N, CA, C and O atoms as a MOPAC input file, in Angstrom:
PM7 MOZYME 1SCF
protein

 N    -18.61700 1    42.37200 1    -4.93500 1
 C    -18.28100 1    43.73200 1    -5.29900 1
 C    -16.86000 1    44.01200 1    -4.82800 1
 O    -16.46100 1    43.59800 1    -3.74000 1
 N    -16.11900 1    44.70400 1    -5.64300 1
 C    -14.73500 1    44.99400 1    -5.32800 1
 C    -14.60600 1    46.12200 1    -4.31000 1
 O    -15.48600 1    46.97400 1    -4.18400 1
 N    -13.51000 1    46.10500 1    -3.60300 1
 C    -13.25200 1    47.10200 1    -2.57700 1
 C    -13.18300 1    48.51600 1    -3.14700 1
 O    -13.57500 1    49.46100 1    -2.46300 1
 N    -12.69600 1    48.69200 1    -4.37700 1
 C    -12.55700 1    50.02300 1    -4.94400 1
 C    -13.89700 1    50.62500 1    -5.37500 1
 O    -13.93300 1    51.78400 1    -5.78600 1
 N    -14.97800 1    49.88700 1    -5.29500 1
 C    -16.30500 1    50.38600 1    -5.62400 1
 C    -17.07600 1    50.64600 1    -4.32700 1
 O    -18.09200 1    50.00600 1    -4.05400 1
 N    -16.58200 1    51.57800 1    -3.55000 1
 C    -17.17300 1    51.86300 1    -2.25100 1
 C    -18.46400 1    52.64800 1    -2.40400 1
 O    -18.60900 1    53.46000 1    -3.31700 1
 N    -19.40400 1    52.39400 1    -1.49300 1
 C    -20.63900 1    53.15900 1    -1.46400 1
 C    -20.34900 1    54.53500 1    -0.87200 1
 O    -19.33900 1    54.71900 1    -0.19300 1
 N    -21.21400 1    55.48300 1    -1.12200 1
 C    -20.94700 1    56.85400 1    -0.68900 1
 C    -21.19500 1    57.07300 1     0.79600 1
 O    -20.70100 1    58.05300 1     1.35400 1
 N    -21.94000 1    56.19600 1     1.45000 1
 C    -22.20800 1    56.33400 1     2.88900 1
 C    -21.86200 1    55.04300 1     3.60000 1
 O    -21.91000 1    53.95800 1     3.02000 1
 N    -21.51800 1    55.17900 1     4.84900 1
 C    -21.21300 1    54.01200 1     5.67000 1
 C    -21.37100 1    54.40100 1     7.12600 1
 O    -21.51200 1    55.57900 1     7.45700 1
 N    -21.34600 1    53.40900 1     7.98300 1
 C    -21.39300 1    53.65500 1     9.41500 1
 C    -20.24400 1    52.88100 1    10.05700 1
 O    -19.90500 1    51.77900 1     9.62500 1
 N    -19.65200 1    53.47300 1    11.09200 1
 C    -18.62400 1    52.79600 1    11.88000 1
 C    -19.21100 1    52.53400 1    13.25700 1
 O    -19.80700 1    53.42700 1    13.86000 1
 N    -19.04500 1    51.30700 1    13.76100 1
 C    -19.51000 1    50.97300 1    15.10600 1
 C    -18.35700 1    50.38500 1    15.90500 1
 O    -17.60500 1    49.54500 1    15.41000 1
 N    -18.23000 1    50.83600 1    17.14300 1
 C    -17.20500 1    50.30000 1    18.03000 1
 C    -17.68300 1    48.96500 1    18.57100 1
 O    -18.80500 1    48.86000 1    19.06500 1
 N    -16.83900 1    47.94400 1    18.48100 1
 C    -17.22000 1    46.60800 1    18.93400 1
 C    -16.24000 1    46.10000 1    19.98000 1
 O    -15.04200 1    46.38000 1    19.92300 1
 N    -16.76700 1    45.35700 1    20.92600 1
 C    -15.95100 1    44.85000 1    22.01900 1
 C    -15.20700 1    43.57200 1    21.65500 1
 O    -14.16200 1    43.28200 1    22.23800 1
 N    -15.72700 1    42.80200 1    20.70100 1
 C    -15.10900 1    41.54900 1    20.27200 1
 C    -15.28600 1    41.45100 1    18.75300 1
 O    -16.35200 1    41.07200 1    18.26700 1
 N    -14.24700 1    41.79400 1    18.02400 1
 C    -14.34400 1    41.89100 1    16.56800 1
 C    -14.77500 1    40.58500 1    15.92600 1
 O    -15.68600 1    40.58200 1    15.09800 1
 N    -14.14500 1    39.47700 1    16.28500 1
 C    -14.48300 1    38.19800 1    15.65000 1
 C    -15.92800 1    37.79300 1    15.93500 1
 O    -16.60300 1    37.27100 1    15.04800 1
 N    -16.41100 1    38.02400 1    17.14800 1
 C    -17.81500 1    37.73200 1    17.47100 1
 C    -18.73300 1    38.57100 1    16.59000 1
 O    -19.72700 1    38.06900 1    16.06500 1
 N    -18.39900 1    39.84900 1    16.43100 1
 C    -19.21700 1    40.73500 1    15.60000 1
 C    -19.18100 1    40.32100 1    14.13900 1
 O    -20.21300 1    40.34000 1    13.46800 1
 N    -18.01900 1    39.95100 1    13.63800 1
 C    -17.91000 1    39.49500 1    12.25000 1
 C    -18.77900 1    38.25900 1    12.04000 1
 O    -19.51400 1    38.18900 1    11.05500 1
 N    -18.71100 1    37.29100 1    12.94000 1
 C    -19.54400 1    36.08200 1    12.82000 1
 C    -21.02600 1    36.44600 1    12.80300 1
 O    -21.79500 1    35.89100 1    12.01800 1
 N    -21.42300 1    37.37600 1    13.66500 1
 C    -22.81700 1    37.80500 1    13.74200 1
 C    -23.26700 1    38.44200 1    12.42600 1
 O    -24.29300 1    38.05500 1    11.86600 1
 N    -22.50400 1    39.41300 1    11.93700 1
 C    -22.88400 1    40.11100 1    10.71000 1
 C    -22.86800 1    39.16700 1     9.50700 1
 O    -23.73700 1    39.26200 1     8.64100 1
 N    -21.90000 1    38.26500 1     9.44200 1
 C    -21.88000 1    37.28400 1     8.35300 1
 C    -23.07800 1    36.34200 1     8.44400 1
 O    -23.63400 1    35.96000 1     7.41400 1
 N    -23.48400 1    35.96200 1     9.64700 1
 C    -24.65400 1    35.09800 1     9.80800 1
 C    -25.91600 1    35.76600 1     9.28200 1
 O    -26.81100 1    35.08700 1     8.77800 1
 N    -26.00000 1    37.08800 1     9.39300 1
 C    -27.15700 1    37.81700 1     8.86900 1
 C    -27.14100 1    37.90900 1     7.34700 1
 O    -28.19200 1    38.05900 1     6.72500 1
 N    -25.96000 1    37.82100 1     6.74400 1
 C    -25.85100 1    37.92100 1     5.29400 1
 C    -24.88500 1    38.97900 1     4.80500 1
 O    -24.73600 1    39.15700 1     3.59600 1
 N    -24.22000 1    39.68900 1     5.71100 1
 C    -23.19400 1    40.65300 1     5.32300 1
 C    -21.97600 1    39.90000 1     4.78600 1
 O    -21.71300 1    38.76600 1     5.18600 1
 N    -21.24400 1    40.53400 1     3.88700 1
 C    -20.00100 1    39.97500 1     3.35300 1
 C    -18.82800 1    40.79800 1     3.87200 1
 O    -18.89000 1    42.02600 1     3.93100 1
 N    -17.76100 1    40.10000 1     4.24700 1
 C    -16.53500 1    40.78500 1     4.67900 1
 C    -15.74600 1    41.18100 1     3.43400 1
 O    -15.36500 1    40.32900 1     2.63100 1
 N    -15.50700 1    42.47200 1     3.28600 1
 C    -14.73700 1    42.94800 1     2.13900 1
 C    -13.26600 1    43.07500 1     2.45400 1
 O    -12.41400 1    42.82500 1     1.60200 1
 N    -12.96800 1    43.46800 1     3.69600 1
 C    -11.58100 1    43.71200 1     4.05000 1
 C    -11.45200 1    43.68400 1     5.56300 1
 O    -12.37900 1    44.04900 1     6.28600 1
 N    -10.30800 1    43.25100 1     6.02600 1
 C     -9.99100 1    43.31300 1     7.44500 1
 C     -8.60300 1    43.92400 1     7.55600 1
 O     -7.60400 1    43.29700 1     7.20500 1
 N     -8.55600 1    45.14000 1     8.04400 1
 C     -7.29800 1    45.86300 1     8.21900 1
 C     -7.36500 1    46.49900 1     9.59900 1
 O     -7.79900 1    47.64200 1     9.73900 1
 N     -6.92700 1    45.74400 1    10.64400 1
 C     -7.11600 1    46.22400 1    12.01800 1
 C     -6.75600 1    47.68900 1    12.18000 1
 O     -5.74200 1    48.15200 1    11.65900 1
 N     -7.59000 1    48.41100 1    12.90100 1
 C     -8.67200 1    47.94800 1    13.76400 1
 C    -10.03400 1    47.84500 1    13.07800 1
 O    -11.04100 1    47.66500 1    13.76300 1
 N    -10.09800 1    47.95300 1    11.73500 1
 C    -11.36300 1    47.94100 1    11.01300 1
 C    -11.62600 1    46.60900 1    10.32300 1
 O    -10.70400 1    45.96300 1     9.82500 1
 N    -12.90400 1    46.20200 1    10.30000 1
 C    -13.36100 1    45.13000 1     9.42200 1
 C    -14.49700 1    45.73100 1     8.60100 1
 O    -15.50200 1    46.19000 1     9.14400 1
 N    -14.31900 1    45.71900 1     7.29600 1
 C    -15.26500 1    46.33500 1     6.36700 1
 C    -16.28300 1    45.28300 1     5.92700 1
 O    -15.92200 1    44.28000 1     5.31000 1
 N    -17.56800 1    45.52100 1     6.25100 1
 C    -18.65200 1    44.60100 1     5.91800 1
 C    -19.61100 1    45.29100 1     4.95200 1
 O    -19.76800 1    46.51100 1     4.98600 1
 N    -20.25800 1    44.49000 1     4.07900 1
 C    -21.23000 1    45.05700 1     3.14300 1
 C    -22.48100 1    44.19500 1     3.09100 1
 O    -22.41800 1    42.96500 1     3.06600 1
 N    -23.62200 1    44.88000 1     3.07500 1
 C    -24.92200 1    44.24000 1     2.86200 1
 C    -25.30200 1    44.47400 1     1.40700 1
 O    -25.57900 1    45.60200 1     1.00000 1
 N    -25.31100 1    43.37500 1     0.61100 1
 C    -25.61600 1    43.44800 1    -0.81300 1
 C    -24.90300 1    44.67000 1    -1.39100 1
 O    -23.71200 1    44.84400 1    -1.13700 1
 N    -25.56800 1    45.50100 1    -2.13900 1
 C    -24.95100 1    46.73600 1    -2.61100 1
 C    -25.66900 1    47.91100 1    -1.96900 1
 O    -25.79600 1    48.97700 1    -2.57100 1
 N    -26.14200 1    47.70800 1    -0.73600 1
 C    -27.00700 1    48.67900 1    -0.08400 1
 C    -26.35600 1    49.41900 1     1.07700 1
 O    -26.62700 1    50.60300 1     1.27800 1
 N    -25.51300 1    48.75200 1     1.83800 1
 C    -24.99300 1    49.37000 1     3.06300 1
 C    -23.60600 1    48.83200 1     3.38800 1
 O    -23.27900 1    47.67600 1     3.11700 1
 N    -22.80700 1    49.71000 1     3.97700 1
 C    -21.48600 1    49.31900 1     4.45600 1
 C    -21.39200 1    49.62900 1     5.94200 1
 O    -21.83000 1    50.68000 1     6.41000 1
 N    -20.81600 1    48.69800 1     6.65900 1
 C    -20.59200 1    48.85500 1     8.09300 1
 C    -19.12900 1    48.52400 1     8.35400 1
 O    -18.61600 1    47.50000 1     7.90400 1
 N    -18.46800 1    49.41600 1     9.09300 1
 C    -17.10600 1    49.15200 1     9.54200 1
 C    -17.18400 1    48.77700 1    11.01000 1
 O    -17.63800 1    49.56500 1    11.84000 1
 N    -16.74200 1    47.57700 1    11.32300 1
 C    -16.63700 1    47.14200 1    12.71400 1
 C    -15.26900 1    47.60300 1    13.19800 1
 O    -14.24800 1    47.22800 1    12.62200 1
 N    -15.24200 1    48.40300 1    14.23800 1
 C    -14.00800 1    49.01400 1    14.70900 1
 C    -13.67500 1    48.46900 1    16.09500 1
 O    -14.44200 1    48.64600 1    17.04200 1
 N    -12.53200 1    47.80900 1    16.20600 1
 C    -12.09600 1    47.27500 1    17.49500 1
 C    -11.76300 1    48.42200 1    18.43600 1
 O    -11.06100 1    49.36400 1    18.06900 1
 N    -12.27000 1    48.32700 1    19.63400 1
 C    -11.99900 1    49.33900 1    20.64400 1
 C    -10.60200 1    49.09900 1    21.20700 1
 O    -10.28300 1    47.97200 1    21.58600 1
 N     -9.76500 1    50.12900 1    21.27100 1
 C     -8.45100 1    49.94000 1    21.89100 1
 C     -8.60400 1    49.41600 1    23.31300 1
 O     -9.46200 1    49.88200 1    24.06400 1
 N     -7.77300 1    48.44900 1    23.67900 1
 C     -7.88500 1    47.80700 1    24.98700 1
 C     -7.87900 1    48.80800 1    26.13700 1
 O     -8.60300 1    48.62600 1    27.11600 1
 N     -7.09000 1    49.83900 1    26.03400 1
 C     -6.99500 1    50.82600 1    27.11700 1
 C     -8.25900 1    51.67700 1    27.23400 1
 O     -8.53100 1    52.24600 1    28.29100 1
 N     -9.03000 1    51.76500 1    26.14600 1
 C    -10.20900 1    52.61800 1    26.14700 1
 C    -11.41000 1    51.94500 1    26.79500 1
 O    -12.05600 1    52.54500 1    27.65400 1
 N    -11.72300 1    50.72400 1    26.40800 1
 C    -12.90900 1    50.03700 1    26.90500 1
 C    -14.18000 1    50.69800 1    26.39400 1
 O    -14.14600 1    51.81900 1    25.88800 1
 N    -15.28500 1    50.00700 1    26.52800 1
 C    -16.58700 1    50.54300 1    26.14000 1
 C    -17.42800 1    50.71300 1    27.39800 1
 O    -17.67200 1    49.75000 1    28.12600 1
 N    -17.85900 1    51.91100 1    27.64200 1
 C    -18.68100 1    52.20600 1    28.80400 1
 C    -20.10200 1    52.50100 1    28.36100 1
 O    -20.30600 1    53.22900 1    27.38900 1
 N    -21.07700 1    51.95500 1    29.04900 1
 C    -22.47600 1    52.26400 1    28.79200 1
 C    -23.01500 1    51.66200 1    27.50900 1
 O    -22.27800 1    51.03300 1    26.74900 1
 N    -24.30500 1    51.85800 1    27.27100 1
 C    -24.94400 1    51.28400 1    26.08400 1
 C    -24.52900 1    52.00900 1    24.80800 1
 O    -24.24800 1    53.20800 1    24.82200 1
 N    -24.49500 1    51.27400 1    23.72100 1
 C    -24.17600 1    51.83100 1    22.42300 1
 C    -25.42600 1    51.89100 1    21.56000 1
 O    -26.32300 1    51.05800 1    21.68900 1
 N    -25.47600 1    52.87400 1    20.68600 1
 C    -26.55000 1    52.95000 1    19.71300 1
 C    -27.88400 1    53.41800 1    20.24800 1
 O    -28.89400 1    53.28800 1    19.55700 1
 N    -27.92700 1    53.95400 1    21.44700 1
 C    -29.19600 1    54.40200 1    22.01200 1
 C    -29.77100 1    55.50200 1    21.12600 1
 O    -29.10700 1    56.49700 1    20.83700 1
 N    -31.01100 1    55.30500 1    20.70100 1
 C    -31.68400 1    56.29100 1    19.87700 1
 C    -31.31200 1    56.26500 1    18.41400 1
 O    -31.75300 1    57.12600 1    17.65300 1
 N    -30.50400 1    55.28900 1    17.99700 1
 C    -30.06600 1    55.21300 1    16.60000 1
 C    -30.49500 1    53.87600 1    16.01000 1
 O    -30.32200 1    52.82600 1    16.62800 1
 N    -31.05700 1    53.92900 1    14.80400 1
 C    -31.33300 1    52.72800 1    14.02100 1
 C    -30.49400 1    52.80700 1    12.76000 1
 O    -30.52900 1    53.81600 1    12.05600 1
 N    -29.74600 1    51.76800 1    12.46600 1
 C    -28.96600 1    51.70700 1    11.23500 1
 C    -29.88500 1    51.08200 1    10.18600 1
 O    -30.13600 1    49.87800 1    10.21400 1
 N    -30.38500 1    51.90600 1     9.26000 1
 C    -31.34900 1    51.45600 1     8.26200 1
 C    -30.68100 1    50.77700 1     7.08200 1
 O    -29.70800 1    51.28600 1     6.52500 1
 N    -31.22100 1    49.60900 1     6.70200 1
 C    -30.66800 1    48.82300 1     5.59900 1
 C    -31.82200 1    48.31900 1     4.74400 1
 O    -32.67600 1    47.57700 1     5.22900 1
 N    -31.85400 1    48.71600 1     3.47700 1
 C    -32.86500 1    48.19200 1     2.56000 1
 C    -32.44800 1    46.80800 1     2.11600 1
 O    -31.30700 1    46.59200 1     1.70600 1
 N    -33.38400 1    45.86500 1     2.19900 1
 C    -33.07500 1    44.51900 1     1.73200 1
 C    -33.35600 1    44.43200 1     0.24300 1
 O    -34.09700 1    45.24400 1    -0.31000 1
 N    -32.76500 1    43.44800 1    -0.39100 1
 C    -32.94300 1    43.25900 1    -1.83000 1
 C    -33.20800 1    41.79700 1    -2.12200 1
 O    -34.35800 1    41.36400 1    -2.17900 1
 N    -32.13900 1    41.03800 1    -2.30600 1
 C    -32.26300 1    39.62200 1    -2.65100 1
 C    -32.82200 1    38.79900 1    -1.49600 1
 O    -33.46500 1    37.77300 1    -1.71900 1
 N    -32.58600 1    39.23400 1    -0.28400 1
 C    -33.05100 1    38.51200 1     0.90300 1
 C    -34.21200 1    39.29300 1     1.52000 1
 O    -34.16100 1    40.52100 1     1.58400 1
 N    -35.24800 1    38.60000 1     1.97100 1
 C    -36.39300 1    39.26800 1     2.59000 1
 C    -36.12400 1    39.54500 1     4.06900 1
 O    -35.22600 1    38.95400 1     4.66800 1
 N    -36.90900 1    40.44500 1     4.64600 1
 C    -36.76600 1    40.69400 1     6.08400 1
 C    -37.11900 1    39.44100 1     6.87600 1
 O    -36.57700 1    39.23000 1     7.96100 1
 N    -38.02000 1    38.60000 1     6.35400 1
 C    -38.35000 1    37.35000 1     7.04500 1
 C    -37.14000 1    36.42400 1     7.12500 1
 O    -36.90800 1    35.78400 1     8.15100 1
 N    -36.37100 1    36.35600 1     6.04400 1
 C    -35.16500 1    35.52900 1     6.04500 1
 C    -34.11400 1    36.10200 1     6.99300 1
 O    -33.45000 1    35.34600 1     7.70200 1
 N    -33.95700 1    37.40900 1     7.01700 1
 C    -33.01500 1    38.04200 1     7.94500 1
 C    -33.44100 1    37.73200 1     9.38400 1
 O    -32.60100 1    37.41200 1    10.22500 1
 N    -34.74000 1    37.82500 1     9.66600 1
 C    -35.24900 1    37.52600 1    11.00800 1
 C    -34.92500 1    36.08700 1    11.40100 1
 O    -34.49400 1    35.82500 1    12.52400 1
 N    -35.13200 1    35.17300 1    10.48300 1
 C    -34.83800 1    33.76400 1    10.75500 1
 C    -33.35200 1    33.54800 1    11.04700 1
 O    -32.99800 1    32.83600 1    11.98700 1
 N    -32.49000 1    34.16200 1    10.24200 1
 C    -31.04000 1    34.04000 1    10.46400 1
 C    -30.63900 1    34.64800 1    11.80800 1
 O    -29.83100 1    34.07600 1    12.54000 1
 N    -31.21100 1    35.81100 1    12.12300 1
 C    -30.87200 1    36.48500 1    13.38200 1
 C    -31.30100 1    35.64100 1    14.57600 1
 O    -30.54000 1    35.47900 1    15.53000 1
 N    -32.52000 1    35.10300 1    14.52600 1
 C    -32.99700 1    34.26200 1    15.63100 1
 C    -32.14100 1    33.00600 1    15.78500 1
 O    -31.84700 1    32.58700 1    16.90500 1
 N    -31.74300 1    32.40900 1    14.66500 1
 C    -30.88900 1    31.21900 1    14.70800 1
 C    -29.54300 1    31.52800 1    15.34900 1
 O    -28.89700 1    30.64700 1    15.91600 1
 N    -29.13000 1    32.77900 1    15.25300 1
 C    -27.85600 1    33.20300 1    15.83700 1
 C    -28.03300 1    33.71700 1    17.27300 1
 O    -27.06800 1    34.14400 1    17.90700 1
 N    -29.27300 1    33.67300 1    17.78000 1
 C    -29.53800 1    34.08000 1    19.16100 1
 C    -29.69400 1    35.57200 1    19.37000 1
 O    -29.60600 1    36.04800 1    20.50200 1
 N    -29.92500 1    36.32400 1    18.29700 1
 C    -30.04800 1    37.78000 1    18.40900 1
 C    -31.43200 1    38.17900 1    18.89400 1
 O    -32.40300 1    37.44600 1    18.70800 1
 N    -31.51000 1    39.34700 1    19.51900 1
 C    -32.79500 1    39.93700 1    19.87200 1
 C    -33.40700 1    40.50800 1    18.59400 1
 O    -32.76700 1    41.27500 1    17.87500 1
 N    -34.66600 1    40.11900 1    18.31900 1
 C    -35.33400 1    40.50900 1    17.07800 1
 C    -36.69100 1    41.12500 1    17.41000 1
 O    -37.45700 1    40.56200 1    18.19200 1
 N    -36.98600 1    42.27900 1    16.81600 1
 C    -38.30500 1    42.90200 1    16.89600 1
 C    -38.89100 1    42.89500 1    15.49500 1
 O    -38.32000 1    43.48700 1    14.57900 1
 N    -40.02900 1    42.22800 1    15.32100 1
 C    -40.68900 1    42.19000 1    14.02000 1
 C    -40.45500 1    40.87500 1    13.33000 1
 O    -40.04100 1    39.90000 1    13.95600 1
 N    -40.71500 1    40.84400 1    12.05200 1
 C    -41.06000 1    41.93600 1    11.15000 1
 C    -42.45900 1    42.50300 1    11.42800 1
 O    -43.36100 1    41.81100 1    11.89900 1
 N    -42.59000 1    43.78500 1    11.11500 1
 C    -43.83000 1    44.51700 1    11.30600 1
 C    -44.11000 1    45.34300 1    10.06200 1
 O    -43.21900 1    45.99600 1     9.51900 1
 N    -45.37700 1    45.30700 1     9.61400 1
 C    -45.77800 1    46.16200 1     8.50400 1
 C    -46.10800 1    47.52700 1     9.08600 1
 O    -46.91800 1    47.64900 1    10.00500 1
 N    -45.46800 1    48.54600 1     8.53800 1
 C    -45.62500 1    49.91500 1     9.02600 1
 C    -46.67900 1    50.65400 1     8.21000 1
 O    -46.92500 1    50.29800 1     7.05700 1
 N    -47.31100 1    51.68900 1     8.79500 1
 C    -48.32300 1    52.45300 1     8.05900 1
 C    -47.75400 1    53.21800 1     6.86600 1
 O    -48.52000 1    53.69800 1     6.03000 1
 N    -46.43500 1    53.34300 1     6.76700 1
 C    -45.81500 1    54.04300 1     5.63200 1
 C    -45.40500 1    53.05700 1     4.54400 1
 O    -44.53200 1    53.34900 1     3.72800 1
 N    -46.05500 1    51.86200 1     4.53800 1
 C    -45.94800 1    50.87200 1     3.46000 1
 C    -44.58800 1    50.19900 1     3.35900 1
 O    -44.10100 1    49.91800 1     2.26400 1
 N    -43.98500 1    49.94600 1     4.50500 1
 C    -42.77500 1    49.13400 1     4.54700 1
 C    -42.96700 1    48.00200 1     5.55100 1
 O    -43.77100 1    48.09300 1     6.47800 1
 N    -42.21900 1    46.95800 1     5.34100 1
 C    -42.13700 1    45.86100 1     6.30100 1
 C    -40.75800 1    45.98000 1     6.92000 1
 O    -39.74900 1    46.00100 1     6.21500 1
 N    -40.71900 1    46.05800 1     8.25400 1
 C    -39.46100 1    46.35300 1     8.92700 1
 C    -39.14700 1    45.36200 1    10.03100 1
 O    -40.03300 1    44.75700 1    10.63500 1
 N    -37.87500 1    45.22300 1    10.26600 1
 C    -37.33200 1    44.31600 1    11.26300 1
 C    -36.20200 1    45.03700 1    11.97400 1
 O    -35.39800 1    45.71100 1    11.33100 1
 N    -36.13100 1    44.90500 1    13.27700 1
 C    -35.01200 1    45.47000 1    14.03100 1
 C    -34.28100 1    44.31500 1    14.71300 1
 O    -34.86900 1    43.54200 1    15.46900 1
 N    -32.98400 1    44.22100 1    14.42300 1
 C    -32.11800 1    43.19000 1    14.99500 1
 C    -31.05700 1    43.89900 1    15.82300 1
 O    -30.45600 1    44.87300 1    15.36900 1
 N    -30.82800 1    43.41200 1    17.03500 1
 C    -29.81200 1    43.99700 1    17.90300 1
 C    -28.54200 1    43.15200 1    17.82600 1
 O    -28.57800 1    41.93800 1    18.02300 1
 N    -27.42200 1    43.81100 1    17.53800 1
 C    -26.15300 1    43.08600 1    17.41500 1
 C    -25.54900 1    42.84200 1    18.80100 1
 O    -26.07800 1    43.33900 1    19.79500 1
 N    -24.45000 1    42.08400 1    18.88400 1
 C    -23.88000 1    41.72800 1    20.18900 1
 C    -23.44700 1    42.91600 1    21.05700 1
 O    -23.33200 1    42.77600 1    22.27500 1
 N    -23.20800 1    44.07700 1    20.45100 1
 C    -22.80400 1    45.24900 1    21.22800 1
 C    -23.95500 1    46.20900 1    21.49600 1
 O    -23.75000 1    47.26800 1    22.08700 1
 N    -25.16400 1    45.85300 1    21.06900 1
 C    -26.33000 1    46.67300 1    21.36400 1
 C    -26.74900 1    47.61700 1    20.25100 1
 O    -27.69600 1    48.38500 1    20.42200 1
 N    -26.05900 1    47.57600 1    19.10500 1
 C    -26.46800 1    48.40400 1    17.97200 1
 C    -27.70200 1    47.77800 1    17.32500 1
 O    -27.81200 1    46.55500 1    17.24100 1
 N    -28.62500 1    48.61800 1    16.87200 1
 C    -29.86300 1    48.12600 1    16.28600 1
 C    -29.87100 1    48.35800 1    14.78100 1
 O    -29.72300 1    49.48000 1    14.29800 1
 N    -30.05000 1    47.25300 1    14.05700 1
 C    -30.07500 1    47.25500 1    12.59200 1
 C    -31.52700 1    47.16200 1    12.15100 1
 O    -32.23200 1    46.23000 1    12.54000 1
 N    -31.98300 1    48.10900 1    11.34900 1
 C    -33.37000 1    48.19500 1    10.89000 1
 C    -33.42500 1    47.76800 1     9.41600 1
 O    -33.10700 1    48.55200 1     8.52200 1
 N    -33.83100 1    46.51700 1     9.17800 1
 C    -33.95000 1    45.99200 1     7.81500 1
 C    -35.32900 1    46.34500 1     7.28100 1
 O    -36.33000 1    46.18600 1     7.98000 1
 N    -35.38300 1    46.82800 1     6.03100 1
 C    -36.59900 1    47.40600 1     5.48200 1
 C    -36.83800 1    46.88200 1     4.06500 1
 O    -35.91200 1    46.77700 1     3.26100 1
 N    -38.11800 1    46.55000 1     3.77300 1
 C    -38.52500 1    46.22200 1     2.41600 1
 C    -39.90500 1    46.81000 1     2.15900 1
 O    -40.63500 1    47.09100 1     3.11000 1
 N    -40.27900 1    47.00100 1     0.89700 1
 C    -41.62700 1    47.50400 1     0.61600 1
 C    -42.67400 1    46.49400 1     1.09600 1
 O    -42.45800 1    45.28300 1     1.05600 1
 N    -43.81300 1    47.02700 1     1.55000 1
 C    -44.89400 1    46.14000 1     2.01400 1
 C    -46.02800 1    46.14600 1     1.01100 1
 O    -47.03400 1    45.46600 1     1.21200 1

């Protein structure tokens, strides 16, 4: 998908090591659309966009990130089982997949900075 066809919603996350985060997100199946420091624009299929934002060196990151937030991503071509396998192969913390009472199968993957990605498919 071309850069000029942006989705209407996206999330920005502050990352402590941009290249480590890019490798992690690409290992899960995200595609890098653009890298224009301090941002790296990533896309999951045609479903979600994530901007990895390098933290200015003088600022630093204090405390946990993403507490109480799940970044929800609907899967399409790839199943949550495949995402779980890729995440585990990359050494990520993985919860699930779990079939929920609201008829979805869900997986939560924690990225290197502590953000939690909630991959979802119909059950």
